[in-house]
C-alpha cells in the first residue's frame, strides 16, 4: 500500500488552520528555500508518522500527525515555521527535522544547504538560536532529562 507525494499536484492554497503549540523556525542562509526541500521534508516526516489519518498537504502549508500529535508546517520563500501541538514530542520532532535536513543536505544538496534554527521561548514569546536554547536548557526543546539523549547532540 505505497503512497506517493507529487509536489506539482499539491494544492496551492490549502486551509490547515492554526494550531496552538510550540514553534520553531528554520531560515535558510541564502535567503530562499531551494525547490524540493520542503516536499522532501514532508515525505520523510510522513514516512516516520505512525498515524493512519490523512494529512492535509499543500504547497505552502501542511498539517499531519507525528507520534499521534498534530504538526503544522508553513513555508515562505526563505523560511519554514513548524508548530508542534504537544509539548511531549516537541524535542523529538525538532531532532527528526534536523536529521532529515542533514540527510537532504548530504544526499541531495551536496552539502551546500545552510540554515539557522530559532526555537520559541514560550515564557516570553521570543525566539532564540538553537545554541542558546541548548545552553539555557530551554523547555520543551532541552532539559536536564536529556542527558545522554541523542537529541542533545544536535
JSON list of N, CA and C in Angstrom, two decimals, residues 8-40:
[
{"chain": "A", "resi": 8, "resn": "UNK", "atom": "N", "xyz": [4.00, 18.81, -7.65]},
{"chain": "A", "resi": 8, "resn": "UNK", "atom": "CA", "xyz": [3.27, 19.67, -8.58]},
{"chain": "A", "resi": 8, "resn": "UNK", "atom": "C", "xyz": [1.76, 19.53, -8.46]},
{"chain": "A", "resi": 9, "resn": "UNK", "atom": "N", "xyz": [1.29, 18.46, -7.84]},
{"chain": "A", "resi": 9, "resn": "UNK", "atom": "CA", "xyz": [-0.15, 18.25, -7.68]},
{"chain": "A", "resi": 9, "resn": "UNK", "atom": "C", "xyz": [-0.68, 18.74, -6.34]},
{"chain": "A", "resi": 10, "resn": "UNK", "atom": "N", "xyz": [0.20, 19.23, -5.48]},
{"chain": "A", "resi": 10, "resn": "UNK", "atom": "CA", "xyz": [-0.27, 19.76, -4.20]},
{"chain": "A", "resi": 10, "resn": "UNK", "atom": "C", "xyz": [-1.09, 21.02, -4.46]},
{"chain": "A", "resi": 11, "resn": "UNK", "atom": "N", "xyz": [-2.19, 21.19, -3.73]},
{"chain": "A", "resi": 11, "resn": "UNK", "atom": "CA", "xyz": [-3.00, 22.40, -3.92]},
{"chain": "A", "resi": 11, "resn": "UNK", "atom": "C", "xyz": [-2.23, 23.65, -3.50]},
{"chain": "A", "resi": 12, "resn": "UNK", "atom": "N", "xyz": [-2.50, 24.73, -4.22]},
{"chain": "A", "resi": 12, "resn": "UNK", "atom": "CA", "xyz": [-1.82, 26.00, -3.96]},
{"chain": "A", "resi": 12, "resn": "UNK", "atom": "C", "xyz": [-2.19, 26.56, -2.59]},
{"chain": "A", "resi": 13, "resn": "UNK", "atom": "N", "xyz": [-3.45, 26.74, -2.34]},
{"chain": "A", "resi": 13, "resn": "UNK", "atom": "CA", "xyz": [-3.93, 27.32, -1.08]},
{"chain": "A", "resi": 13, "resn": "UNK", "atom": "C", "xyz": [-4.77, 26.29, -0.34]},
{"chain": "A", "resi": 14, "resn": "UNK", "atom": "N", "xyz": [-4.20, 25.68, 0.65]},
{"chain": "A", "resi": 14, "resn": "UNK", "atom": "CA", "xyz": [-4.93, 24.69, 1.45]},
{"chain": "A", "resi": 14, "resn": "UNK", "atom": "C", "xyz": [-5.10, 25.27, 2.85]},
{"chain": "A", "resi": 15, "resn": "UNK", "atom": "N", "xyz": [-6.27, 25.09, 3.42]},
{"chain": "A", "resi": 15, "resn": "UNK", "atom": "CA", "xyz": [-6.55, 25.62, 4.76]},
{"chain": "A", "resi": 15, "resn": "UNK", "atom": "C", "xyz": [-6.18, 24.58, 5.80]},
{"chain": "A", "resi": 16, "resn": "UNK", "atom": "N", "xyz": [-5.08, 24.83, 6.49]},
{"chain": "A", "resi": 16, "resn": "UNK", "atom": "CA", "xyz": [-4.63, 23.92, 7.55]},
{"chain": "A", "resi": 16, "resn": "UNK", "atom": "C", "xyz": [-5.10, 24.42, 8.91]},
{"chain": "A", "resi": 17, "resn": "UNK", "atom": "N", "xyz": [-5.44, 25.68, 8.98]},
{"chain": "A", "resi": 17, "resn": "UNK", "atom": "CA", "xyz": [-5.86, 26.25, 10.25]},
{"chain": "A", "resi": 17, "resn": "UNK", "atom": "C", "xyz": [-4.71, 26.34, 11.22]},
{"chain": "A", "resi": 18, "resn": "UNK", "atom": "N", "xyz": [-4.71, 27.34, 12.05]},
{"chain": "A", "resi": 18, "resn": "UNK", "atom": "CA", "xyz": [-3.63, 27.43, 13.04]},
{"chain": "A", "resi": 18, "resn": "UNK", "atom": "C", "xyz": [-3.81, 26.37, 14.12]},
{"chain": "A", "resi": 19, "resn": "UNK", "atom": "N", "xyz": [-2.72, 26.00, 14.72]},
{"chain": "A", "resi": 19, "resn": "UNK", "atom": "CA", "xyz": [-2.76, 25.12, 15.89]},
{"chain": "A", "resi": 19, "resn": "UNK", "atom": "C", "xyz": [-1.96, 25.79, 17.00]},
{"chain": "A", "resi": 20, "resn": "UNK", "atom": "N", "xyz": [-2.35, 25.54, 18.20]},
{"chain": "A", "resi": 20, "resn": "UNK", "atom": "CA", "xyz": [-1.60, 26.04, 19.36]},
{"chain": "A", "resi": 20, "resn": "UNK", "atom": "C", "xyz": [-0.48, 25.05, 19.64]},
{"chain": "A", "resi": 21, "resn": "UNK", "atom": "N", "xyz": [0.66, 25.57, 20.04]},
{"chain": "A", "resi": 21, "resn": "UNK", "atom": "CA", "xyz": [1.75, 24.68, 20.37]},
{"chain": "A", "resi": 21, "resn": "UNK", "atom": "C", "xyz": [3.07, 25.39, 20.45]},
{"chain": "A", "resi": 22, "resn": "UNK", "atom": "N", "xyz": [4.12, 24.62, 20.32]},
{"chain": "A", "resi": 22, "resn": "UNK", "atom": "CA", "xyz": [5.48, 25.10, 20.44]},
{"chain": "A", "resi": 22, "resn": "UNK", "atom": "C", "xyz": [6.06, 25.26, 19.03]},
{"chain": "A", "resi": 23, "resn": "UNK", "atom": "N", "xyz": [6.67, 26.43, 18.78]},
{"chain": "A", "resi": 23, "resn": "UNK", "atom": "CA", "xyz": [7.13, 26.75, 17.43]},
{"chain": "A", "resi": 23, "resn": "UNK", "atom": "C", "xyz": [8.65, 26.81, 17.34]},
{"chain": "A", "resi": 24, "resn": "UNK", "atom": "N", "xyz": [9.12, 26.46, 16.14]},
{"chain": "A", "resi": 24, "resn": "UNK", "atom": "CA", "xyz": [10.50, 26.72, 15.79]},
{"chain": "A", "resi": 24, "resn": "UNK", "atom": "C", "xyz": [10.56, 27.08, 14.32]},
{"chain": "A", "resi": 25, "resn": "UNK", "atom": "N", "xyz": [11.59, 27.82, 13.96]},
{"chain": "A", "resi": 25, "resn": "UNK", "atom": "CA", "xyz": [11.74, 28.24, 12.57]},
{"chain": "A", "resi": 25, "resn": "UNK", "atom": "C", "xyz": [13.09, 27.77, 12.04]},
{"chain": "A", "resi": 26, "resn": "UNK", "atom": "N", "xyz": [13.10, 27.51, 10.76]},
{"chain": "A", "resi": 26, "resn": "UNK", "atom": "CA", "xyz": [14.34, 27.23, 10.05]},
{"chain": "A", "resi": 26, "resn": "UNK", "atom": "C", "xyz": [14.44, 28.24, 8.92]},
{"chain": "A", "resi": 27, "resn": "UNK", "atom": "N", "xyz": [15.44, 29.12, 9.01]},
{"chain": "A", "resi": 27, "resn": "UNK", "atom": "CA", "xyz": [15.69, 30.13, 7.99]},
{"chain": "A", "resi": 27, "resn": "UNK", "atom": "C", "xyz": [16.91, 29.72, 7.20]},
{"chain": "A", "resi": 28, "resn": "UNK", "atom": "N", "xyz": [16.78, 29.75, 5.90]},
{"chain": "A", "resi": 28, "resn": "UNK", "atom": "CA", "xyz": [17.89, 29.33, 5.05]},
{"chain": "A", "resi": 28, "resn": "UNK", "atom": "C", "xyz": [18.79, 30.52, 4.77]},
{"chain": "A", "resi": 29, "resn": "UNK", "atom": "N", "xyz": [20.09, 30.30, 4.97]},
{"chain": "A", "resi": 29, "resn": "UNK", "atom": "CA", "xyz": [21.06, 31.39, 4.96]},
{"chain": "A", "resi": 29, "resn": "UNK", "atom": "C", "xyz": [21.16, 32.10, 3.61]},
{"chain": "A", "resi": 30, "resn": "UNK", "atom": "N", "xyz": [20.87, 31.42, 2.53]},
{"chain": "A", "resi": 30, "resn": "UNK", "atom": "CA", "xyz": [20.96, 32.08, 1.24]},
{"chain": "A", "resi": 30, "resn": "UNK", "atom": "C", "xyz": [19.70, 32.87, 0.91]},
{"chain": "A", "resi": 31, "resn": "UNK", "atom": "N", "xyz": [18.74, 32.91, 1.83]},
{"chain": "A", "resi": 31, "resn": "UNK", "atom": "CA", "xyz": [17.56, 33.73, 1.66]},
{"chain": "A", "resi": 31, "resn": "UNK", "atom": "C", "xyz": [16.40, 33.10, 0.93]},
{"chain": "A", "resi": 32, "resn": "UNK", "atom": "N", "xyz": [16.58, 31.89, 0.44]},
{"chain": "A", "resi": 32, "resn": "UNK", "atom": "CA", "xyz": [15.45, 31.22, -0.20]},
{"chain": "A", "resi": 32, "resn": "UNK", "atom": "C", "xyz": [15.52, 29.73, 0.08]},
{"chain": "A", "resi": 33, "resn": "UNK", "atom": "N", "xyz": [14.36, 29.12, 0.03]},
{"chain": "A", "resi": 33, "resn": "UNK", "atom": "CA", "xyz": [14.24, 27.68, 0.25]},
{"chain": "A", "resi": 33, "resn": "UNK", "atom": "C", "xyz": [14.36, 26.98, -1.09]},
{"chain": "A", "resi": 34, "resn": "UNK", "atom": "N", "xyz": [15.41, 26.20, -1.31]},
{"chain": "A", "resi": 34, "resn": "UNK", "atom": "CA", "xyz": [15.57, 25.53, -2.61]},
{"chain": "A", "resi": 34, "resn": "UNK", "atom": "C", "xyz": [14.39, 24.62, -2.94]},
{"chain": "A", "resi": 35, "resn": "UNK", "atom": "N", "xyz": [14.06, 24.56, -4.22]},
{"chain": "A", "resi": 35, "resn": "UNK", "atom": "CA", "xyz": [12.98, 23.69, -4.69]},
{"chain": "A", "resi": 35, "resn": "UNK", "atom": "C", "xyz": [13.19, 22.27, -4.21]},
{"chain": "A", "resi": 36, "resn": "UNK", "atom": "N", "xyz": [12.13, 21.67, -3.73]},
{"chain": "A", "resi": 36, "resn": "UNK", "atom": "CA", "xyz": [12.14, 20.27, -3.35]},
{"chain": "A", "resi": 36, "resn": "UNK", "atom": "C", "xyz": [12.47, 19.98, -1.89]},
{"chain": "A", "resi": 37, "resn": "UNK", "atom": "N", "xyz": [13.07, 20.95, -1.18]},
{"chain": "A", "resi": 37, "resn": "UNK", "atom": "CA", "xyz": [13.45, 20.69, 0.21]},
{"chain": "A", "resi": 37, "resn": "UNK", "atom": "C", "xyz": [12.21, 20.52, 1.08]},
{"chain": "A", "resi": 38, "resn": "UNK", "atom": "N", "xyz": [11.25, 21.41, 0.94]},
{"chain": "A", "resi": 38, "resn": "UNK", "atom": "CA", "xyz": [10.00, 21.33, 1.71]},
{"chain": "A", "resi": 38, "resn": "UNK", "atom": "C", "xyz": [9.30, 20.01, 1.44]},
{"chain": "A", "resi": 39, "resn": "UNK", "atom": "N", "xyz": [9.19, 19.64, 0.17]},
{"chain": "A", "resi": 39, "resn": "UNK", "atom": "CA", "xyz": [8.50, 18.42, -0.21]},
{"chain": "A", "resi": 39, "resn": "UNK", "atom": "C", "xyz": [9.21, 17.18, 0.31]},
{"chain": "A", "resi": 40, "resn": "UNK", "atom": "N", "xyz": [10.54, 17.17, 0.22]},
{"chain": "A", "resi": 40, "resn": "UNK", "atom": "CA", "xyz": [11.30, 16.03, 0.75]},
{"chain": "A", "resi": 40, "resn": "UNK", "atom": "C", "xyz": [11.15, 15.93, 2.26]}
]
